[in-house]
Short mmCIF file of C-alpha atoms and ligand atoms in Angstrom, two decimals:
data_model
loop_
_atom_site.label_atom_id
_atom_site.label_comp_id
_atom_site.label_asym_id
_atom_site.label_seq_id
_atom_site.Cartn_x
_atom_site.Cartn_y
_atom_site.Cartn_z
CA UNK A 1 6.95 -1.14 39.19
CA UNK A 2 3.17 -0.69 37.65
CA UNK A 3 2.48 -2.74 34.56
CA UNK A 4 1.15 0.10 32.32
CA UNK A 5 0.09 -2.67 29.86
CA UNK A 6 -3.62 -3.11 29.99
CA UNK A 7 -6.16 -4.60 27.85
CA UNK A 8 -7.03 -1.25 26.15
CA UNK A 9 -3.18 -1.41 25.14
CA UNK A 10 -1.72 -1.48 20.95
CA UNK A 11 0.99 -1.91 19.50
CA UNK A 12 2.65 1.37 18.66
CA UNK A 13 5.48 -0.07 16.76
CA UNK A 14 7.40 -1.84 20.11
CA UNK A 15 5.68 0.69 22.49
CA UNK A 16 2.54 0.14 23.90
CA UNK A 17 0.35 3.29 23.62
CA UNK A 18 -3.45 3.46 24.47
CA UNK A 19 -6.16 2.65 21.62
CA UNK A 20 -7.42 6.07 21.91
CA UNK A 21 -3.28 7.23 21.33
CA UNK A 22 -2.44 5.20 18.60
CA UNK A 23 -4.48 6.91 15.45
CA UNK A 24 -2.51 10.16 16.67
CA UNK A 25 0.43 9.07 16.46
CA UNK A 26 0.43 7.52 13.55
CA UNK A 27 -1.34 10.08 11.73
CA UNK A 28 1.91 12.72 12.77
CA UNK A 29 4.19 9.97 11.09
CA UNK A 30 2.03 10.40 7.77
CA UNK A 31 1.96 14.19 7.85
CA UNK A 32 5.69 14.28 8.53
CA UNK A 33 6.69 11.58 5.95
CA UNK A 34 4.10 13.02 3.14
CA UNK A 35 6.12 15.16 0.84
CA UNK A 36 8.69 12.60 0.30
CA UNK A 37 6.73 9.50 1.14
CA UNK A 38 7.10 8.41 -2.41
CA UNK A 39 11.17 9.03 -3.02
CA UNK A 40 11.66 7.78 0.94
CA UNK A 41 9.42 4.32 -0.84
CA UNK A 42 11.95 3.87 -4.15
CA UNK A 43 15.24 4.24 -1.43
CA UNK A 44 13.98 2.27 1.08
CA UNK A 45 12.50 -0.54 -1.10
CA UNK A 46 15.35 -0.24 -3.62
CA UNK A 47 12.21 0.21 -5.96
CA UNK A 48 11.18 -3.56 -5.01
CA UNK A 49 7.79 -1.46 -3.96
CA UNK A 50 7.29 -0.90 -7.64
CA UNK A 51 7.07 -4.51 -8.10
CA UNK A 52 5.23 -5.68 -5.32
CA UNK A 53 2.18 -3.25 -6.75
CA UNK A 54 2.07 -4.36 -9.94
CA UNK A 55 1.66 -7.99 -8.56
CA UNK A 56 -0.97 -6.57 -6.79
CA UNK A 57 -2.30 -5.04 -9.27
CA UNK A 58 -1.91 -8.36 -12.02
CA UNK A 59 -4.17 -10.01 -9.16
CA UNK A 60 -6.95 -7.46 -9.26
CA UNK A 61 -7.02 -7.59 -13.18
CA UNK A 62 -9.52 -4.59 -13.44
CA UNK A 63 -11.07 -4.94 -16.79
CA UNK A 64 -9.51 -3.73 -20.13
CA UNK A 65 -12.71 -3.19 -22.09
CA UNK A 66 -15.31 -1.45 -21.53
CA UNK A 67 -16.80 -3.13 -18.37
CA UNK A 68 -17.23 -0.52 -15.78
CA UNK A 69 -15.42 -1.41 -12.61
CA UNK A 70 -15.73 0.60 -9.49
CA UNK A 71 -12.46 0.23 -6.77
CA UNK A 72 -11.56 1.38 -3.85
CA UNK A 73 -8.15 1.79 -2.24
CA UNK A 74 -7.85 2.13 1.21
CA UNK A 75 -4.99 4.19 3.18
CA UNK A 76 -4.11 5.17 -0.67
CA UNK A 77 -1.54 7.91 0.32
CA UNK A 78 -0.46 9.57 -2.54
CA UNK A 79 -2.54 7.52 -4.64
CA UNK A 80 0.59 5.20 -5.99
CA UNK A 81 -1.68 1.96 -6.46
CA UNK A 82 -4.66 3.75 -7.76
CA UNK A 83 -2.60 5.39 -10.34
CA UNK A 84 -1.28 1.87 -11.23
CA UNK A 85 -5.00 0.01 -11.46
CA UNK A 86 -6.30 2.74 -13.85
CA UNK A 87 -3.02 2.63 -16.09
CA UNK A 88 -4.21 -1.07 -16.21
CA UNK A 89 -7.95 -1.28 -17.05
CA UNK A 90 -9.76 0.20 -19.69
CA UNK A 91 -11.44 3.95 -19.69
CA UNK A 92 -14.94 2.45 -17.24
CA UNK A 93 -12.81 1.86 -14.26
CA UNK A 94 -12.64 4.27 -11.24
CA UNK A 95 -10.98 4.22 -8.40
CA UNK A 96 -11.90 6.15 -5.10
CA UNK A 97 -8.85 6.42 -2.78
CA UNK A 98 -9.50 6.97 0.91
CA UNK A 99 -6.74 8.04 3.32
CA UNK A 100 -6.48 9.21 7.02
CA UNK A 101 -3.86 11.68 6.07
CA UNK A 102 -5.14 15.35 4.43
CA UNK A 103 -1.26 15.66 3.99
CA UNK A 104 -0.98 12.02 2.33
CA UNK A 105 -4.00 12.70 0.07
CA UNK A 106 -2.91 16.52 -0.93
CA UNK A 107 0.11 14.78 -2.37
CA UNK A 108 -1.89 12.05 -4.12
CA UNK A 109 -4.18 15.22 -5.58
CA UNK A 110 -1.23 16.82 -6.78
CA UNK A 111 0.29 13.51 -8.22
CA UNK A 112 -3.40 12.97 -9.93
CA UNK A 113 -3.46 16.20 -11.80
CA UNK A 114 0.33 16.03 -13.46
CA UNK A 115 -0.20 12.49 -14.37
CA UNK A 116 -3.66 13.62 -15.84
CA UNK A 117 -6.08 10.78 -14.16
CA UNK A 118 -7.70 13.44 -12.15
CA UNK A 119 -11.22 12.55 -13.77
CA UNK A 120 -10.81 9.06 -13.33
CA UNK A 121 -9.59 9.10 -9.36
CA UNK A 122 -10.93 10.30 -6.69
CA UNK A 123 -9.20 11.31 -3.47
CA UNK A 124 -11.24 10.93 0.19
CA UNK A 125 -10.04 11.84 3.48
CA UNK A 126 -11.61 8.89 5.75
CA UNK A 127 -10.58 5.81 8.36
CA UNK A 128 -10.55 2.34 7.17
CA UNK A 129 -12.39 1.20 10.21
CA UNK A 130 -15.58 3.63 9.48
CA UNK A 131 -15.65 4.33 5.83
CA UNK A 132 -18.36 6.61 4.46
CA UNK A 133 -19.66 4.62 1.50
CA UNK A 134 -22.78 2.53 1.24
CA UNK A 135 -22.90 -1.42 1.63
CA UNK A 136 -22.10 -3.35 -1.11
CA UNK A 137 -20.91 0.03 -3.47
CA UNK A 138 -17.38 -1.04 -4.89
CA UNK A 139 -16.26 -4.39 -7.04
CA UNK A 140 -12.56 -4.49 -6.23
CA UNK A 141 -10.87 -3.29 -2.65
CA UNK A 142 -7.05 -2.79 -2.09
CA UNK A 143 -5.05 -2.09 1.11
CA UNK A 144 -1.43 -1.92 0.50
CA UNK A 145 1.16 -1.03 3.62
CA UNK A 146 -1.93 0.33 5.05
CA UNK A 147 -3.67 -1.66 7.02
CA UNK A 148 -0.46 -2.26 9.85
CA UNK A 149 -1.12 1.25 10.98
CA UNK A 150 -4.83 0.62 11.93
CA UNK A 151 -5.90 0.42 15.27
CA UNK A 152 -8.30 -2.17 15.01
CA UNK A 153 -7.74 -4.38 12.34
CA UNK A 154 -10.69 -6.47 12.68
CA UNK A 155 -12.85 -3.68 12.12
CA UNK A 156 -10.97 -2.23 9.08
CA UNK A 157 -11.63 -5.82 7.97
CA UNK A 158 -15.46 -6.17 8.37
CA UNK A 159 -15.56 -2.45 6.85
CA UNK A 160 -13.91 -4.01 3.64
CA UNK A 161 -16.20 -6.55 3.74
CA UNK A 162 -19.34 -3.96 3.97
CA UNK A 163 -18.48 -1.94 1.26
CA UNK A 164 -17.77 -4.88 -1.21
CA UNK A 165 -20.41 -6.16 -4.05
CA UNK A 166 -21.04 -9.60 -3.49
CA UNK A 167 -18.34 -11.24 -5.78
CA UNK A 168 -16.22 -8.01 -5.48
CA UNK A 169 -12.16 -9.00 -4.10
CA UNK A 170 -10.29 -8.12 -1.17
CA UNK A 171 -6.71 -7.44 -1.85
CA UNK A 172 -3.97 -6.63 0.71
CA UNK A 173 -0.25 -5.99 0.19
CA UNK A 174 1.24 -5.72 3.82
CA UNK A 175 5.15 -6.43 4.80
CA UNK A 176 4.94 -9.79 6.57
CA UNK A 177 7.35 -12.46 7.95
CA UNK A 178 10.39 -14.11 5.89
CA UNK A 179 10.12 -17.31 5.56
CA UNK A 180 13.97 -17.62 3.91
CA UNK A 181 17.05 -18.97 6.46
CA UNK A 182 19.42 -15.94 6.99
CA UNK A 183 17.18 -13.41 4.44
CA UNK A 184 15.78 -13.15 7.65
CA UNK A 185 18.88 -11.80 9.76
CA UNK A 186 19.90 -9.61 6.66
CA UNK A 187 16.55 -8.05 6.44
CA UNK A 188 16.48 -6.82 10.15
CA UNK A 189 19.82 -5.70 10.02
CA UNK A 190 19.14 -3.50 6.65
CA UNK A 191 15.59 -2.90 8.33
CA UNK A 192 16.76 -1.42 11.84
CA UNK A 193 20.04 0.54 10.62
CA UNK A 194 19.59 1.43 7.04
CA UNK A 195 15.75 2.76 6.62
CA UNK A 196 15.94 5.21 9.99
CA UNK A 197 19.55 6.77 8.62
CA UNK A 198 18.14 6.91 5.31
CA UNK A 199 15.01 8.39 6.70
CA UNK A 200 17.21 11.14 8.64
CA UNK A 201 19.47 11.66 6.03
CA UNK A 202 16.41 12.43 3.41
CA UNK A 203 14.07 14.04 5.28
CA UNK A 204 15.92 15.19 8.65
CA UNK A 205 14.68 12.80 11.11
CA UNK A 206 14.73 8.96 11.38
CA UNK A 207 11.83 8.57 13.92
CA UNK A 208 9.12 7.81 11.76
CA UNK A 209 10.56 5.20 10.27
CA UNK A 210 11.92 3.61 13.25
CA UNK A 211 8.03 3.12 13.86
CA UNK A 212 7.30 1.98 9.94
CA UNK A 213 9.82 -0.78 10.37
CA UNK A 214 8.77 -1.34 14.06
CA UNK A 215 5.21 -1.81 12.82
CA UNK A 216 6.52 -4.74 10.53
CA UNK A 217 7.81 -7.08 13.11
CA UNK A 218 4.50 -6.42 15.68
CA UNK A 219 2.20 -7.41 12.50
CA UNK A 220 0.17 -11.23 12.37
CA UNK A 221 2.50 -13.71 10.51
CA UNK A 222 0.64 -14.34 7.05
CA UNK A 223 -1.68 -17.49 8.18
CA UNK A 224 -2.69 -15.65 11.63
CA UNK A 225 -3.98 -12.98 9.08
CA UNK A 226 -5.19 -14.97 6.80
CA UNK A 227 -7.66 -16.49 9.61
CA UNK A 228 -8.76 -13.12 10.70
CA UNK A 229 -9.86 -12.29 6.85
CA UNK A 230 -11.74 -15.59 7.19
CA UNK A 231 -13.06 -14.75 10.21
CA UNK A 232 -14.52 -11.11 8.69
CA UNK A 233 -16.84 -13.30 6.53
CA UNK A 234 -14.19 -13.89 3.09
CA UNK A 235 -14.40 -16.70 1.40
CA UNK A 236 -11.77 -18.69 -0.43
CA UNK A 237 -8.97 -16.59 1.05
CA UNK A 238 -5.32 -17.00 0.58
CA UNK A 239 -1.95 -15.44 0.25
CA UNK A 240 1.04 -15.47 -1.57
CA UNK A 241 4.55 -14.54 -0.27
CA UNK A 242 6.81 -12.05 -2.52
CA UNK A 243 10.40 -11.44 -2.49
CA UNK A 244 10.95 -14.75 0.90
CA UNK A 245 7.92 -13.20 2.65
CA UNK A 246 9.31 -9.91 2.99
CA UNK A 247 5.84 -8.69 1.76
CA UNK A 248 2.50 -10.70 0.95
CA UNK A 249 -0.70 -10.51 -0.46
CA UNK A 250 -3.70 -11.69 1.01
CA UNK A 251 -6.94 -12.33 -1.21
CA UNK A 252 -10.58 -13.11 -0.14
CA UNK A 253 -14.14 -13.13 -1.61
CA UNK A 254 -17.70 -11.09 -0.59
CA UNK A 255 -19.58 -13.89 -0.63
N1 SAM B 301 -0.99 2.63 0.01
C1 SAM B 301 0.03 3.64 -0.18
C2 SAM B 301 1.24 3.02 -0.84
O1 SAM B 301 1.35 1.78 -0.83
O2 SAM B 301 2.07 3.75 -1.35
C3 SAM B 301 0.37 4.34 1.12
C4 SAM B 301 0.88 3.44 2.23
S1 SAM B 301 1.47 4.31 3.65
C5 SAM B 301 2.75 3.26 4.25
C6 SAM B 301 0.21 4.03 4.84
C7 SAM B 301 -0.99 4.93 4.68
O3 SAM B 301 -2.01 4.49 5.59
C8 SAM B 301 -0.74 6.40 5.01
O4 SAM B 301 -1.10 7.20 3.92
C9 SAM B 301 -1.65 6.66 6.21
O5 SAM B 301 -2.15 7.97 6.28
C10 SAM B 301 -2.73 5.63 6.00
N2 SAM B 301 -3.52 5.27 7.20
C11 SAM B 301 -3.07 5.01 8.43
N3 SAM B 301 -4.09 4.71 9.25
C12 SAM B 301 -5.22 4.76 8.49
C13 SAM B 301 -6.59 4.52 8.76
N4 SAM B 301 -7.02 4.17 9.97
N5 SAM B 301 -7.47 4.66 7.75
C14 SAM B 301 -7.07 5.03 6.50
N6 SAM B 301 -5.78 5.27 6.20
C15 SAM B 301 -4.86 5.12 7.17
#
């Protein structure tokens, strides 16, 4: 038997696909998930999602005066965290969202103009590991359940890092490893049954979140991650775990 497991090899949830594949792929679970990416979120999360951003979010702390503040949330989707940063800071903050997904971005456009923060948001199709701003242009970056579905992670990492002011924060909100005796054995059991039959049952077909929850378990644990951060130049990073470590949030510095 050939081992078709090379070093040009990713993780494609538990398969191993070539680097070249993976974008691909992923980018046909985001244009099939995109219409109800945000209901599939509040089911599958029993709205603990809703929680987890706002934590995020209280981190950040965008300003509430008039400061200006300029963000940037990367793999964005439908623009869920944006929406929440501007509802907290005062009328000089912006955010710029940038997503691989026209379909995930439409949405967030859509979502923009009924909630009426249009003029305050802007929506980008881009890749997190080659964005198309200038060096040092934004004061606050966020990731959240993004940055899992990159190819290269380092890249996506030194990327954040280039587009940061000096001073500005690094912010990621990524599913990551519980760290609670038997939370653990529930949480793959709800994780491997539940969100694919939900998925099938609410959209027609359970394969793309097989791979979401796949993703999950091929992810660093949160102090392999934190040393890649470190390693992409941040400085005083660290994380905290929500809800046992089902989710965390890494934070660094642009020096
Ligand atoms: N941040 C949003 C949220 O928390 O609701 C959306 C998260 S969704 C699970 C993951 C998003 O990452 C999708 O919108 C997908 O299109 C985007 N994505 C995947 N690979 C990307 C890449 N290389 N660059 C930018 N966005 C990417």
């Amino acid at each position: 038997m050939t081992d078709k497991t090379n070093e040009q090899d990713v993780a494609f949830g538990f398969r191993q696909v070539g680097e070249d594949e993976k974008q691909g792929l992923v980018n046909e679970v985001f244009s099939k998930v995109a219409a109800r990416y945000d209901q599939m979120n509040d089911l599958m999360s029993v709205g603990l999602h809703r929680l987890w951003k706002d934590d995020l979010v209280t981190m950040l702390n965008p300003p509430r005066g008039q400061a200006t503040f300029e963000h940037l949330d990367v793999a964005g989707g439908t623009g869920d965290v944006a929406f929440r940063i501007l509802r907290a800071g005062g009328p000089n903050v912006r955010v710029t969202v940038a997503d691989i997904s026209p379909e995930m971005v439409a949405e967030g456009k859509r979502r923009s103009e009924a909630e009426g923060l249009l003029g305050r948001c802007r929506f980008t199709v881009g890749n997190a590991e080659s964005l198309a701003f200038p060096d040092r242009s934004f004061d606050g970056y966020t990731i959240a359940f993004g940055i899992r579905n990159v190819t290269h992670i380092d890249r996506a990492l030194a990327e954040a890092y280039r587009v940061l002011k000096p001073g500005g924060r690094f912010l990621c909100l990524e599913f990551s490893q519980v760290d609670v005796p038997f939370l653990d054995k529930i949480y793959d059991a709800y994780s491997f049954t539940a969100i694919p039959a939900i998925g099938k049952v609410v959209t027609g077909d359970g394969q793309p979140y097989r791979y979401l929850v796949e993703s999950i378990r091929t992810f660093p644990k949160q102090d392999d991650f934190e040393t890649m951060i470190e390693d992409a130049g941040f400085a005083r990073v660290s994380y905290r775990n929500l809800t046992g470590g089902v989710v965390a949030i890494h934070s660094g510095w642009r020096v």
